[in-house]
Amino acid sequence: MKGQWQVIVGIVLAIIIAIFAVVNVDSVQVSFLFAKVEWPLILVILGSVLFGGLIFFCLNIVRVNAMKKQIKTLENDKKELERKLAAEKSRKVKVSEVEVPESAPKPTV
């Protein structure tokens, strides 16, 4: 359900950006460090949106990779703890087999 809402919000935002870009078709002067160019405002708006989306995508990839690494570490920790728990349970079982119950009669000398 969460994925559907994200798609719907994404489509609505894309429509709003497209309408905003189409309404603003005048040429504007864009200054870089070493040059000035005149571009239609629609290209500046769409380029800015695409560049922002690219930055968001790259940051999201970094976050997903960090989460995958954390999941792998936690899974390894879980396996180690399960191994230790199994070893401890088997040790306790062996000890309990050797123990003499208290209700058994004590030998007399």
PDB file of C-alpha atoms in Angstrom:
ATOM      1  CA  MET A   1       0.000   0.000   0.000  1.00  0.00           C
ATOM      2  CA  LYS A   2       2.870   2.364   0.799  1.00  0.00           C
ATOM      3  CA  GLY A   3       4.331   1.856  -2.677  1.00  0.00           C
ATOM      4  CA  GLN A   4       1.038   2.813  -4.318  1.00  0.00           C
ATOM      5  CA  TRP A   5       0.906   6.108  -2.435  1.00  0.00           C
ATOM      6  CA  GLN A   6       4.473   6.894  -3.451  1.00  0.00           C
ATOM      7  CA  VAL A   7       3.606   6.304  -7.112  1.00  0.00           C
ATOM      8  CA  ILE A   8       0.489   8.477  -6.860  1.00  0.00           C
ATOM      9  CA  VAL A   9       2.392  11.317  -5.151  1.00  0.00           C
ATOM     10  CA  GLY A  10       5.175  11.008  -7.741  1.00  0.00           C
ATOM     11  CA  ILE A  11       2.709  11.272 -10.628  1.00  0.00           C
ATOM     12  CA  VAL A  12       0.982  14.289  -9.071  1.00  0.00           C
ATOM     13  CA  LEU A  13       4.340  16.040  -8.520  1.00  0.00           C
ATOM     14  CA  ALA A  14       5.417  15.252 -12.089  1.00  0.00           C
ATOM     15  CA  ILE A  15       2.194  16.774 -13.451  1.00  0.00           C
ATOM     16  CA  ILE A  16       2.622  19.903 -11.307  1.00  0.00           C
ATOM     17  CA  ILE A  17       6.245  20.322 -12.432  1.00  0.00           C
ATOM     18  CA  ALA A  18       5.292  19.761 -16.083  1.00  0.00           C
ATOM     19  CA  ILE A  19       2.518  22.391 -15.903  1.00  0.00           C
ATOM     20  CA  PHE A  20       4.848  24.826 -14.144  1.00  0.00           C
ATOM     21  CA  ALA A  21       7.547  24.268 -16.773  1.00  0.00           C
ATOM     22  CA  VAL A  22       5.188  24.639 -19.762  1.00  0.00           C
ATOM     23  CA  VAL A  23       3.777  27.911 -18.414  1.00  0.00           C
ATOM     24  CA  ASN A  24       7.313  29.364 -18.077  1.00  0.00           C
ATOM     25  CA  VAL A  25       8.716  29.272 -21.615  1.00  0.00           C
ATOM     26  CA  ASP A  26      10.528  32.631 -21.655  1.00  0.00           C
ATOM     27  CA  SER A  27      14.281  32.712 -22.223  1.00  0.00           C
ATOM     28  CA  VAL A  28      16.450  33.422 -19.212  1.00  0.00           C
ATOM     29  CA  GLN A  29      20.128  34.123 -18.813  1.00  0.00           C
ATOM     30  CA  VAL A  30      21.991  31.414 -16.905  1.00  0.00           C
ATOM     31  CA  SER A  31      25.389  32.351 -15.495  1.00  0.00           C
ATOM     32  CA  PHE A  32      28.057  29.736 -14.989  1.00  0.00           C
ATOM     33  CA  LEU A  33      31.444  30.452 -13.456  1.00  0.00           C
ATOM     34  CA  PHE A  34      32.995  31.309 -16.800  1.00  0.00           C
ATOM     35  CA  ALA A  35      30.104  31.839 -19.246  1.00  0.00           C
ATOM     36  CA  LYS A  36      26.607  33.179 -19.638  1.00  0.00           C
ATOM     37  CA  VAL A  37      24.009  31.498 -21.849  1.00  0.00           C
ATOM     38  CA  GLU A  38      20.355  32.081 -22.651  1.00  0.00           C
ATOM     39  CA  TRP A  39      18.111  29.064 -22.284  1.00  0.00           C
ATOM     40  CA  PRO A  40      14.370  28.648 -22.201  1.00  0.00           C
ATOM     41  CA  LEU A  41      13.131  28.597 -18.621  1.00  0.00           C
ATOM     42  CA  ILE A  42      11.407  25.261 -19.270  1.00  0.00           C
ATOM     43  CA  LEU A  43      14.829  23.636 -19.817  1.00  0.00           C
ATOM     44  CA  VAL A  44      16.233  25.234 -16.669  1.00  0.00           C
ATOM     45  CA  ILE A  45      13.281  23.980 -14.597  1.00  0.00           C
ATOM     46  CA  LEU A  46      13.318  20.457 -16.029  1.00  0.00           C
ATOM     47  CA  GLY A  47      17.109  20.259 -15.791  1.00  0.00           C
ATOM     48  CA  SER A  48      17.003  21.319 -12.146  1.00  0.00           C
ATOM     49  CA  VAL A  49      14.327  18.738 -11.350  1.00  0.00           C
ATOM     50  CA  LEU A  50      16.259  15.981 -13.137  1.00  0.00           C
ATOM     51  CA  PHE A  51      19.512  16.944 -11.398  1.00  0.00           C
ATOM     52  CA  GLY A  52      17.763  16.969  -8.004  1.00  0.00           C
ATOM     53  CA  GLY A  53      16.259  13.554  -8.751  1.00  0.00           C
ATOM     54  CA  LEU A  54      19.686  12.207  -9.693  1.00  0.00           C
ATOM     55  CA  ILE A  55      21.174  13.454  -6.418  1.00  0.00           C
ATOM     56  CA  PHE A  56      18.289  11.908  -4.459  1.00  0.00           C
ATOM     57  CA  PHE A  57      18.739   8.599  -6.317  1.00  0.00           C
ATOM     58  CA  CYS A  58      22.476   8.466  -5.573  1.00  0.00           C
ATOM     59  CA  LEU A  59      21.958   9.242  -1.888  1.00  0.00           C
ATOM     60  CA  ASN A  60      19.272   6.571  -1.718  1.00  0.00           C
ATOM     61  CA  ILE A  61      21.665   3.976  -3.202  1.00  0.00           C
ATOM     62  CA  VAL A  62      24.225   4.808  -0.502  1.00  0.00           C
ATOM     63  CA  ARG A  63      21.562   4.437   2.217  1.00  0.00           C
ATOM     64  CA  VAL A  64      20.323   1.099   0.839  1.00  0.00           C
ATOM     65  CA  ASN A  65      23.874  -0.272   0.667  1.00  0.00           C
ATOM     66  CA  ALA A  66      24.501   0.775   4.277  1.00  0.00           C
ATOM     67  CA  MET A  67      21.296  -0.975   5.346  1.00  0.00           C
ATOM     68  CA  LYS A  68      22.265  -4.145   3.454  1.00  0.00           C
ATOM     69  CA  LYS A  69      25.626  -4.142   5.222  1.00  0.00           C
ATOM     70  CA  GLN A  70      23.910  -3.698   8.598  1.00  0.00           C
ATOM     71  CA  ILE A  71      21.481  -6.549   7.825  1.00  0.00           C
ATOM     72  CA  LYS A  72      24.369  -8.842   6.910  1.00  0.00           C
ATOM     73  CA  THR A  73      26.189  -7.984  10.145  1.00  0.00           C
ATOM     74  CA  LEU A  74      23.069  -8.581  12.223  1.00  0.00           C
ATOM     75  CA  GLU A  75      22.396 -11.908  10.496  1.00  0.00           C
ATOM     76  CA  ASN A  76      25.958 -13.038  11.252  1.00  0.00           C
ATOM     77  CA  ASP A  77      25.532 -11.969  14.897  1.00  0.00           C
ATOM     78  CA  LYS A  78      22.256 -13.881  15.068  1.00  0.00           C
ATOM     79  CA  LYS A  79      23.871 -17.063  13.701  1.00  0.00           C
ATOM     80  CA  GLU A  80      26.698 -16.767  16.225  1.00  0.00           C
ATOM     81  CA  LEU A  81      24.262 -16.302  19.114  1.00  0.00           C
ATOM     82  CA  GLU A  82      22.159 -19.261  17.935  1.00  0.00           C
ATOM     83  CA  ARG A  83      25.300 -21.394  17.785  1.00  0.00           C
ATOM     84  CA  LYS A  84      26.256 -20.361  21.326  1.00  0.00           C
ATOM     85  CA  LEU A  85      22.724 -21.047  22.569  1.00  0.00           C
ATOM     86  CA  ALA A  86      22.708 -24.518  21.012  1.00  0.00           C
ATOM     87  CA  ALA A  87      26.112 -25.273  22.571  1.00  0.00           C
ATOM     88  CA  GLU A  88      24.896 -24.096  25.977  1.00  0.00           C
ATOM     89  CA  LYS A  89      21.716 -26.168  25.728  1.00  0.00           C
ATOM     90  CA  SER A  90      23.670 -29.287  24.781  1.00  0.00           C
ATOM     91  CA  ARG A  91      26.044 -28.694  27.710  1.00  0.00           C
ATOM     92  CA  LYS A  92      23.142 -28.404  30.144  1.00  0.00           C
ATOM     93  CA  VAL A  93      21.534 -31.577  28.789  1.00  0.00           C
ATOM     94  CA  LYS A  94      24.716 -33.545  29.381  1.00  0.00           C
ATOM     95  CA  VAL A  95      25.011 -32.207  32.930  1.00  0.00           C
ATOM     96  CA  SER A  96      21.397 -33.038  33.755  1.00  0.00           C
ATOM     97  CA  GLU A  97      21.836 -36.623  32.556  1.00  0.00           C
ATOM     98  CA  VAL A  98      24.647 -37.102  35.050  1.00  0.00           C
ATOM     99  CA  GLU A  99      22.900 -35.528  38.023  1.00  0.00           C
ATOM    100  CA  VAL A 100      21.246 -37.810  40.567  1.00  0.00           C
ATOM    101  CA  PRO A 101      17.722 -36.808  41.512  1.00  0.00           C
ATOM    102  CA  GLU A 102      17.270 -35.785  45.140  1.00  0.00           C
ATOM    103  CA  SER A 103      14.368 -38.196  45.704  1.00  0.00           C
ATOM    104  CA  ALA A 104      16.636 -41.218  45.174  1.00  0.00           C
ATOM    105  CA  PRO A 105      17.569 -43.080  48.393  1.00  0.00           C
ATOM    106  CA  LYS A 106      21.066 -42.388  49.675  1.00  0.00           C
ATOM    107  CA  PRO A 107      23.326 -45.411  50.049  1.00  0.00           C
ATOM    108  CA  THR A 108      24.031 -46.434  53.620  1.00  0.00           C
ATOM    109  CA  VAL A 109      27.456 -47.383  54.834  1.00  0.00           C
TER     110      VAL A 109
END
